[in-house]
PDB file of C-alpha atoms in Angstrom:
ATOM      1  CA  ASP W   1     157.404  51.423 110.554  1.00  0.00           C
ATOM      2  CA  THR W   2     154.669  50.167 108.779  1.00  0.00           C
ATOM      3  CA  GLU W   3     152.126  48.118 110.716  1.00  0.00           C
ATOM      4  CA  VAL W   4     151.397  45.797 107.693  1.00  0.00           C
ATOM      5  CA  THR W   5     154.352  42.903 107.580  1.00  0.00           C
ATOM      6  CA  GLN W   6     154.729  42.036 104.499  1.00  0.00           C
ATOM      7  CA  THR W   7     157.727  38.847 103.851  1.00  0.00           C
ATOM      8  CA  PRO W   8     159.671  38.285 102.099  1.00  0.00           C
ATOM      9  CA  LYS W   9     161.127  41.641 100.992  1.00  0.00           C
ATOM     10  CA  HIS W  10     162.759  40.591  97.788  1.00  0.00           C
ATOM     11  CA  LEU W  11     161.557  37.063  95.954  1.00  0.00           C
ATOM     12  CA  VAL W  12     163.296  35.755  93.038  1.00  0.00           C
ATOM     13  CA  MET W  13     161.921  32.406  91.447  1.00  0.00           C
ATOM     14  CA  GLY W  14     161.917  30.811  88.226  1.00  0.00           C
ATOM     15  CA  MET W  15     158.930  30.396  86.088  1.00  0.00           C
ATOM     16  CA  THR W  16     158.282  26.773  87.177  1.00  0.00           C
ATOM     17  CA  ASN W  17     158.575  27.263  90.698  1.00  0.00           C
ATOM     18  CA  LYS W  18     155.855  27.349  93.660  1.00  0.00           C
ATOM     19  CA  LYS W  19     156.021  29.808  96.464  1.00  0.00           C
ATOM     20  CA  SER W  20     154.112  31.682  98.288  1.00  0.00           C
ATOM     21  CA  LEU W  21     154.064  35.585  99.397  1.00  0.00           C
ATOM     22  CA  LYS W  22     153.036  36.157 102.945  1.00  0.00           C
ATOM     23  CA  CYS W  23     150.837  39.377 104.628  1.00  0.00           C
ATOM     24  CA  GLU W  24     149.733  39.966 108.182  1.00  0.00           C
ATOM     25  CA  GLN W  25     148.529  42.595 110.584  1.00  0.00           C
ATOM     26  CA  HIS W  26     147.209  43.025 113.932  1.00  0.00           C
ATOM     27  CA  MET W  27     145.209  46.083 113.845  1.00  0.00           C
ATOM     28  CA  GLY W  28     141.899  44.120 114.075  1.00  0.00           C
ATOM     29  CA  HIS W  29     140.935  45.063 110.218  1.00  0.00           C
ATOM     30  CA  ARG W  30     138.306  42.920 108.720  1.00  0.00           C
ATOM     31  CA  ALA W  31     139.187  44.030 105.108  1.00  0.00           C
ATOM     32  CA  MET W  32     142.849  43.061 103.688  1.00  0.00           C
ATOM     33  CA  TYR W  33     143.670  43.605 100.140  1.00  0.00           C
ATOM     34  CA  TRP W  34     146.525  42.479  97.772  1.00  0.00           C
ATOM     35  CA  TYR W  35     147.848  44.571  94.441  1.00  0.00           C
ATOM     36  CA  LYS W  36     150.638  44.872  92.068  1.00  0.00           C
ATOM     37  CA  GLN W  37     151.974  47.354  91.491  1.00  0.00           C
ATOM     38  CA  LYS W  38     154.975  48.180  88.242  1.00  0.00           C
ATOM     39  CA  ALA W  39     157.740  50.546  88.065  1.00  0.00           C
ATOM     40  CA  LYS W  40     156.670  54.083  88.164  1.00  0.00           C
ATOM     41  CA  LYS W  41     152.226  52.533  87.985  1.00  0.00           C
ATOM     42  CA  PRO W  42     150.202  53.064  90.775  1.00  0.00           C
ATOM     43  CA  PRO W  43     148.854  50.112  92.650  1.00  0.00           C
ATOM     44  CA  GLU W  44     146.718  47.574  90.839  1.00  0.00           C
ATOM     45  CA  LEU W  45     144.388  46.101  93.273  1.00  0.00           C
ATOM     46  CA  MET W  46     144.266  42.024  92.288  1.00  0.00           C
ATOM     47  CA  PHE W  47     141.532  40.829  95.512  1.00  0.00           C
ATOM     48  CA  VAL W  48     139.645  40.970  98.191  1.00  0.00           C
ATOM     49  CA  TYR W  49     139.009  40.086 101.533  1.00  0.00           C
ATOM     50  CA  SER W  50     136.122  40.780 103.305  1.00  0.00           C
ATOM     51  CA  TYR W  51     135.876  38.692 106.919  1.00  0.00           C
ATOM     52  CA  GLU W  52     138.318  36.322 105.030  1.00  0.00           C
ATOM     53  CA  LYS W  53     136.134  35.099 102.223  1.00  0.00           C
ATOM     54  CA  LEU W  54     137.216  36.163  98.987  1.00  0.00           C
ATOM     55  CA  SER W  55     134.695  38.836  97.736  1.00  0.00           C
ATOM     56  CA  ILE W  56     136.301  40.587  94.668  1.00  0.00           C
ATOM     57  CA  ASN W  57     138.965  38.743  92.273  1.00  0.00           C
ATOM     58  CA  GLU W  58     140.031  41.902  89.369  1.00  0.00           C
ATOM     59  CA  SER W  59     140.401  38.674  87.419  1.00  0.00           C
ATOM     60  CA  VAL W  60     143.701  37.777  87.930  1.00  0.00           C
ATOM     61  CA  PRO W  61     144.859  34.999  86.381  1.00  0.00           C
ATOM     62  CA  SER W  62     144.958  31.742  88.183  1.00  0.00           C
ATOM     63  CA  ARG W  63     149.009  31.429  88.342  1.00  0.00           C
ATOM     64  CA  PHE W  64     147.820  33.234  91.708  1.00  0.00           C
ATOM     65  CA  SER W  65     145.939  31.991  94.220  1.00  0.00           C
ATOM     66  CA  PRO W  66     144.569  33.375  97.511  1.00  0.00           C
ATOM     67  CA  GLU W  67     143.985  32.234 101.190  1.00  0.00           C
ATOM     68  CA  CYS W  68     142.790  34.012 104.055  1.00  0.00           C
ATOM     69  CA  PRO W  69     143.692  31.592 107.469  1.00  0.00           C
ATOM     70  CA  ASN W  70     142.239  34.227 109.911  1.00  0.00           C
ATOM     71  CA  SER W  71     141.691  37.595 110.261  1.00  0.00           C
ATOM     72  CA  SER W  72     145.485  38.749 110.973  1.00  0.00           C
ATOM     73  CA  LEU W  73     146.600  36.546 107.624  1.00  0.00           C
ATOM     74  CA  LEU W  74     146.580  36.967 103.764  1.00  0.00           C
ATOM     75  CA  ASN W  75     148.503  34.947 101.078  1.00  0.00           C
ATOM     76  CA  LEU W  76     149.170  35.003  97.966  1.00  0.00           C
ATOM     77  CA  HIS W  77     150.466  31.379  96.501  1.00  0.00           C
ATOM     78  CA  LEU W  78     152.148  31.428  93.148  1.00  0.00           C
ATOM     79  CA  HIS W  79     153.083  29.020  90.973  1.00  0.00           C
ATOM     80  CA  ALA W  80     154.173  29.062  86.845  1.00  0.00           C
ATOM     81  CA  LEU W  81     154.317  32.801  86.782  1.00  0.00           C
ATOM     82  CA  GLN W  82     155.346  34.389  83.617  1.00  0.00           C
ATOM     83  CA  PRO W  83     158.049  37.486  83.815  1.00  0.00           C
ATOM     84  CA  GLU W  84     155.392  40.218  83.116  1.00  0.00           C
ATOM     85  CA  ASP W  85     154.477  38.815  86.537  1.00  0.00           C
ATOM     86  CA  SER W  86     158.244  41.049  87.998  1.00  0.00           C
ATOM     87  CA  ALA W  87     156.504  43.581  90.258  1.00  0.00           C
ATOM     88  CA  LEU W  88     155.659  44.850  93.459  1.00  0.00           C
ATOM     89  CA  TYR W  89     153.387  42.905  95.146  1.00  0.00           C
ATOM     90  CA  LEU W  90     151.585  45.490  97.835  1.00  0.00           C
ATOM     91  CA  CYS W  91     149.525  43.784 100.981  1.00  0.00           C
ATOM     92  CA  ALA W  92     147.070  46.652 102.274  1.00  0.00           C
ATOM     93  CA  SER W  93     144.471  46.234 105.105  1.00  0.00           C
ATOM     94  CA  SER W  94     141.428  48.000 105.630  1.00  0.00           C
ATOM     95  CA  LEU W  95     139.376  48.654 109.403  1.00  0.00           C
ATOM     96  CA  ASN W  96     136.017  48.095 107.901  1.00  0.00           C
ATOM     97  CA  PRO W  97     134.950  46.598 104.692  1.00  0.00           C
ATOM     98  CA  ALA W  98     131.518  48.930 104.727  1.00  0.00           C
ATOM     99  CA  GLY W  99     133.105  51.732 106.335  1.00  0.00           C
ATOM    100  CA  PRO W 100     135.366  54.916 104.408  1.00  0.00           C
ATOM    101  CA  GLN W 101     138.492  53.762 106.413  1.00  0.00           C
ATOM    102  CA  PRO W 102     141.628  54.063 104.514  1.00  0.00           C
ATOM    103  CA  GLN W 103     143.817  51.393 103.145  1.00  0.00           C
ATOM    104  CA  HIS W 104     147.178  50.864 105.454  1.00  0.00           C
ATOM    105  CA  PHE W 105     149.872  48.703 103.264  1.00  0.00           C
ATOM    106  CA  GLY W 106     152.784  47.269 103.765  1.00  0.00           C
ATOM    107  CA  ASP W 107     155.890  47.597 102.129  1.00  0.00           C
ATOM    108  CA  GLY W 108     155.762  44.702  99.658  1.00  0.00           C
ATOM    109  CA  THR W 109     157.288  41.698  98.423  1.00  0.00           C
ATOM    110  CA  ARG W 110     159.560  43.148  95.397  1.00  0.00           C
ATOM    111  CA  LEU W 111     158.759  39.636  93.305  1.00  0.00           C
ATOM    112  CA  SER W 112     161.553  38.721  89.898  1.00  0.00           C
ATOM    113  CA  ILE W 113     160.833  36.017  87.625  1.00  0.00           C
ATOM    114  CA  LEU W 114     163.688  34.168  86.094  1.00  0.00           C
TER     115      LEU W 114
ATOM    116  CA  GLY K  11     141.160  49.757  85.661  1.00  0.00           C
ATOM    117  CA  GLN K  12     140.598  53.924  85.836  1.00  0.00           C
ATOM    118  CA  GLN K  13     142.778  55.993  87.566  1.00  0.00           C
ATOM    119  CA  LEU K  14     142.608  59.491  88.477  1.00  0.00           C
ATOM    120  CA  ASN K  15     143.817  63.041  86.467  1.00  0.00           C
ATOM    121  CA  GLN K  16     147.359  63.601  88.537  1.00  0.00           C
ATOM    122  CA  SER K  17     149.266  66.468  88.361  1.00  0.00           C
ATOM    123  CA  PRO K  18     152.077  67.776  87.388  1.00  0.00           C
ATOM    124  CA  GLN K  19     153.661  64.351  86.790  1.00  0.00           C
ATOM    125  CA  SER K  20     156.755  66.024  88.131  1.00  0.00           C
ATOM    126  CA  MET K  21     158.010  68.254  90.085  1.00  0.00           C
ATOM    127  CA  PHE K  22     161.663  69.437  90.706  1.00  0.00           C
ATOM    128  CA  ILE K  23     161.376  72.203  93.838  1.00  0.00           C
ATOM    129  CA  GLN K  24     164.105  74.064  96.271  1.00  0.00           C
ATOM    130  CA  GLU K  25     164.331  73.019  99.736  1.00  0.00           C
ATOM    131  CA  GLY K  26     161.714  75.185 100.843  1.00  0.00           C
ATOM    132  CA  GLU K  27     159.852  76.111  98.578  1.00  0.00           C
ATOM    133  CA  ASP K  28     156.263  74.822  98.827  1.00  0.00           C
ATOM    134  CA  VAL K  29     154.243  72.593  96.196  1.00  0.00           C
ATOM    135  CA  SER K  30     150.490  72.010  94.653  1.00  0.00           C
ATOM    136  CA  MET K  31     148.683  69.043  92.701  1.00  0.00           C
ATOM    137  CA  ASN K  32     145.707  68.033  92.121  1.00  0.00           C
ATOM    138  CA  CYS K  33     143.838  65.057  91.150  1.00  0.00           C
ATOM    139  CA  THR K  34     140.712  65.412  89.274  1.00  0.00           C
ATOM    140  CA  SER K  35     137.831  62.872  88.245  1.00  0.00           C
ATOM    141  CA  SER K  36     134.784  62.370  85.324  1.00  0.00           C
ATOM    142  CA  SER K  37     133.280  60.566  89.134  1.00  0.00           C
ATOM    143  CA  ILE K  38     132.278  61.833  92.287  1.00  0.00           C
ATOM    144  CA  PHE K  39     133.977  60.460  95.164  1.00  0.00           C
ATOM    145  CA  ASN K  40     133.214  60.495  99.492  1.00  0.00           C
ATOM    146  CA  THR K  41     136.544  60.204 100.341  1.00  0.00           C
ATOM    147  CA  TRP K  42     139.981  61.522  98.897  1.00  0.00           C
ATOM    148  CA  LEU K  43     143.180  59.947 100.334  1.00  0.00           C
ATOM    149  CA  TRP K  44     146.504  60.652  99.601  1.00  0.00           C
ATOM    150  CA  TYR K  45     149.488  58.847  99.848  1.00  0.00           C
ATOM    151  CA  LYS K  46     153.764  58.572 100.192  1.00  0.00           C
ATOM    152  CA  GLN K  47     155.826  56.418  98.339  1.00  0.00           C
ATOM    153  CA  GLU K  48     159.575  56.124  98.713  1.00  0.00           C
ATOM    154  CA  PRO K  49     161.982  53.629  96.922  1.00  0.00           C
ATOM    155  CA  GLY K  50     162.082  50.021  98.681  1.00  0.00           C
ATOM    156  CA  GLU K  51     158.851  50.780  99.875  1.00  0.00           C
ATOM    157  CA  GLY K  52     155.179  50.682 100.022  1.00  0.00           C
ATOM    158  CA  PRO K  53     152.502  54.163  99.891  1.00  0.00           C
ATOM    159  CA  VAL K  54     152.306  55.540 103.546  1.00  0.00           C
ATOM    160  CA  LEU K  55     148.694  57.006 104.323  1.00  0.00           C
ATOM    161  CA  LEU K  56     149.097  61.014 104.487  1.00  0.00           C
ATOM    162  CA  ILE K  57     145.629  62.662 104.676  1.00  0.00           C
ATOM    163  CA  ALA K  58     142.458  61.540 104.248  1.00  0.00           C
ATOM    164  CA  LEU K  59     138.973  63.426 103.835  1.00  0.00           C
ATOM    165  CA  TYR K  60     135.074  62.719 104.095  1.00  0.00           C
ATOM    166  CA  LYS K  61     133.327  65.611 103.664  1.00  0.00           C
ATOM    167  CA  ALA K  62     133.292  68.229 100.549  1.00  0.00           C
ATOM    168  CA  GLY K  63     134.473  71.029 101.272  1.00  0.00           C
ATOM    169  CA  GLU K  64     137.358  69.119 104.111  1.00  0.00           C
ATOM    170  CA  LEU K  65     140.464  70.597 104.827  1.00  0.00           C
ATOM    171  CA  THR K  66     142.560  68.731 106.523  1.00  0.00           C
ATOM    172  CA  SER K  67     146.353  69.324 107.775  1.00  0.00           C
ATOM    173  CA  ASN K  68     148.980  67.337 109.054  1.00  0.00           C
ATOM    174  CA  GLY K  69     151.995  69.656 110.000  1.00  0.00           C
ATOM    175  CA  ARG K  70     153.692  70.368 106.722  1.00  0.00           C
ATOM    176  CA  LEU K  71     150.756  69.170 104.731  1.00  0.00           C
ATOM    177  CA  THR K  72     147.769  70.150 103.436  1.00  0.00           C
ATOM    178  CA  ALA K  73     145.035  68.373 101.649  1.00  0.00           C
ATOM    179  CA  GLN K  74     141.968  69.491 100.852  1.00  0.00           C
ATOM    180  CA  PHE K  75     138.247  67.603  98.624  1.00  0.00           C
ATOM    181  CA  GLY K  76     136.786  69.686  96.522  1.00  0.00           C
ATOM    182  CA  ILE K  77     133.250  71.175  96.899  1.00  0.00           C
ATOM    183  CA  THR K  78     132.179  69.089  93.834  1.00  0.00           C
ATOM    184  CA  ARG K  79     133.742  66.150  94.622  1.00  0.00           C
ATOM    185  CA  LYS K  80     135.254  65.780  91.909  1.00  0.00           C
ATOM    186  CA  ASP K  81     139.071  66.580  92.588  1.00  0.00           C
ATOM    187  CA  SER K  82     141.371  67.334  95.882  1.00  0.00           C
ATOM    188  CA  PHE K  83     144.459  69.367  96.743  1.00  0.00           C
ATOM    189  CA  LEU K  84     147.702  68.728  98.339  1.00  0.00           C
ATOM    190  CA  ASN K  85     149.957  71.148  99.415  1.00  0.00           C
ATOM    191  CA  ILE K  86     153.045  71.230 101.117  1.00  0.00           C
ATOM    192  CA  SER K  87     154.706  73.511 102.110  1.00  0.00           C
ATOM    193  CA  ALA K  88     158.325  74.982 103.283  1.00  0.00           C
ATOM    194  CA  SER K  89     159.217  71.368 101.948  1.00  0.00           C
ATOM    195  CA  ILE K  90     162.266  69.377 102.651  1.00  0.00           C
ATOM    196  CA  PRO K  91     164.438  66.880 100.948  1.00  0.00           C
ATOM    197  CA  SER K  92     162.392  63.442 103.253  1.00  0.00           C
ATOM    198  CA  ASP K  93     159.801  65.033 100.638  1.00  0.00           C
ATOM    199  CA  VAL K  94     161.281  63.549  98.548  1.00  0.00           C
ATOM    200  CA  GLY K  95     158.856  60.754  97.195  1.00  0.00           C
ATOM    201  CA  ILE K  96     155.718  59.722  94.743  1.00  0.00           C
ATOM    202  CA  TYR K  97     152.607  61.221  95.490  1.00  0.00           C
ATOM    203  CA  PHE K  98     149.171  59.110  95.302  1.00  0.00           C
ATOM    204  CA  CYS K  99     145.569  60.735  95.376  1.00  0.00           C
ATOM    205  CA  ALA K 100     143.389  58.175  95.472  1.00  0.00           C
ATOM    206  CA  GLY K 101     139.423  58.140  95.527  1.00  0.00           C
ATOM    207  CA  GLN K 102     136.765  55.938  97.095  1.00  0.00           C
ATOM    208  CA  ARG K 103     132.787  55.361  96.619  1.00  0.00           C
ATOM    209  CA  VAL K 104     131.585  54.121  99.907  1.00  0.00           C
ATOM    210  CA  ASN K 105     128.651  52.441  99.813  1.00  0.00           C
ATOM    211  CA  PHE K 106     129.146  49.050 100.899  1.00  0.00           C
ATOM    212  CA  GLY K 107     131.135  47.033 101.277  1.00  0.00           C
ATOM    213  CA  ASN K 108     135.155  46.663 100.256  1.00  0.00           C
ATOM    214  CA  GLU K 109     134.891  49.721  98.151  1.00  0.00           C
ATOM    215  CA  LYS K 110     137.656  50.478  95.486  1.00  0.00           C
ATOM    216  CA  LEU K 111     140.492  52.820  95.874  1.00  0.00           C
ATOM    217  CA  THR K 112     140.905  54.709  92.447  1.00  0.00           C
ATOM    218  CA  PHE K 113     144.517  55.766  92.242  1.00  0.00           C
ATOM    219  CA  GLY K 114     145.788  58.532  90.024  1.00  0.00           C
ATOM    220  CA  THR K 115     148.537  58.275  87.808  1.00  0.00           C
ATOM    221  CA  GLY K 116     151.216  59.695  90.998  1.00  0.00           C
ATOM    222  CA  THR K 117     153.279  62.972  90.624  1.00  0.00           C
ATOM    223  CA  ARG K 118     157.107  62.749  91.438  1.00  0.00           C
ATOM    224  CA  LEU K 119     158.948  64.752  93.441  1.00  0.00           C
ATOM    225  CA  THR K 120     162.486  65.934  93.421  1.00  0.00           C
ATOM    226  CA  ILE K 121     164.296  68.436  95.891  1.00  0.00           C
ATOM    227  CA  ILE K 122     167.311  70.192  94.202  1.00  0.00           C
ATOM    228  CA  PRO K 123     169.953  70.777  97.395  1.00  0.00           C
TER     229      PRO K 123
END
């Protein structure tokens, strides 16, 4: 069992819908990450939050909007997505943004865009 | 983005065999991580390496941080069916704040009964 919890596990949405992905960790980690993973490929970094502030945006389209309400929660708001956005969305966390501590991943949300 | 060269891309082995895979980079990293991912799940951390030359074991798994800091190796001894999955290496440069992971392309391990 992972200590990073992601909900929902699966999500199917139309291109005009608005939905949100949620991620939660209670390990006291102060860095949280969103990744996108296509089949048979490694995860690709989307966003990094450090001490609840957005520190890295890897040129992600604005139809993806991250939010970090507190140190335990990370959301990814989705709006007007495209079929090519269908993928596994992974959340990860690490203890200290400035240190070498490894990232721990959740099990992801499998997103399908109709 | 940049990816590390990971080989082999896939392996088909019999239960009980030993497995070796490696990752190489043109750049230096000061942390190497090895993850395993099974279908429907996220990557699970197997081993973390923090020093050049470091050799670390986790049960039947052994990983090494290359002396040049540009490569890392993972060995699995006496493979069992639950070893099936995709193995990713990841390198990290830790200077200050929010250091990104650079992932390898993955090694898919299949065990033939």
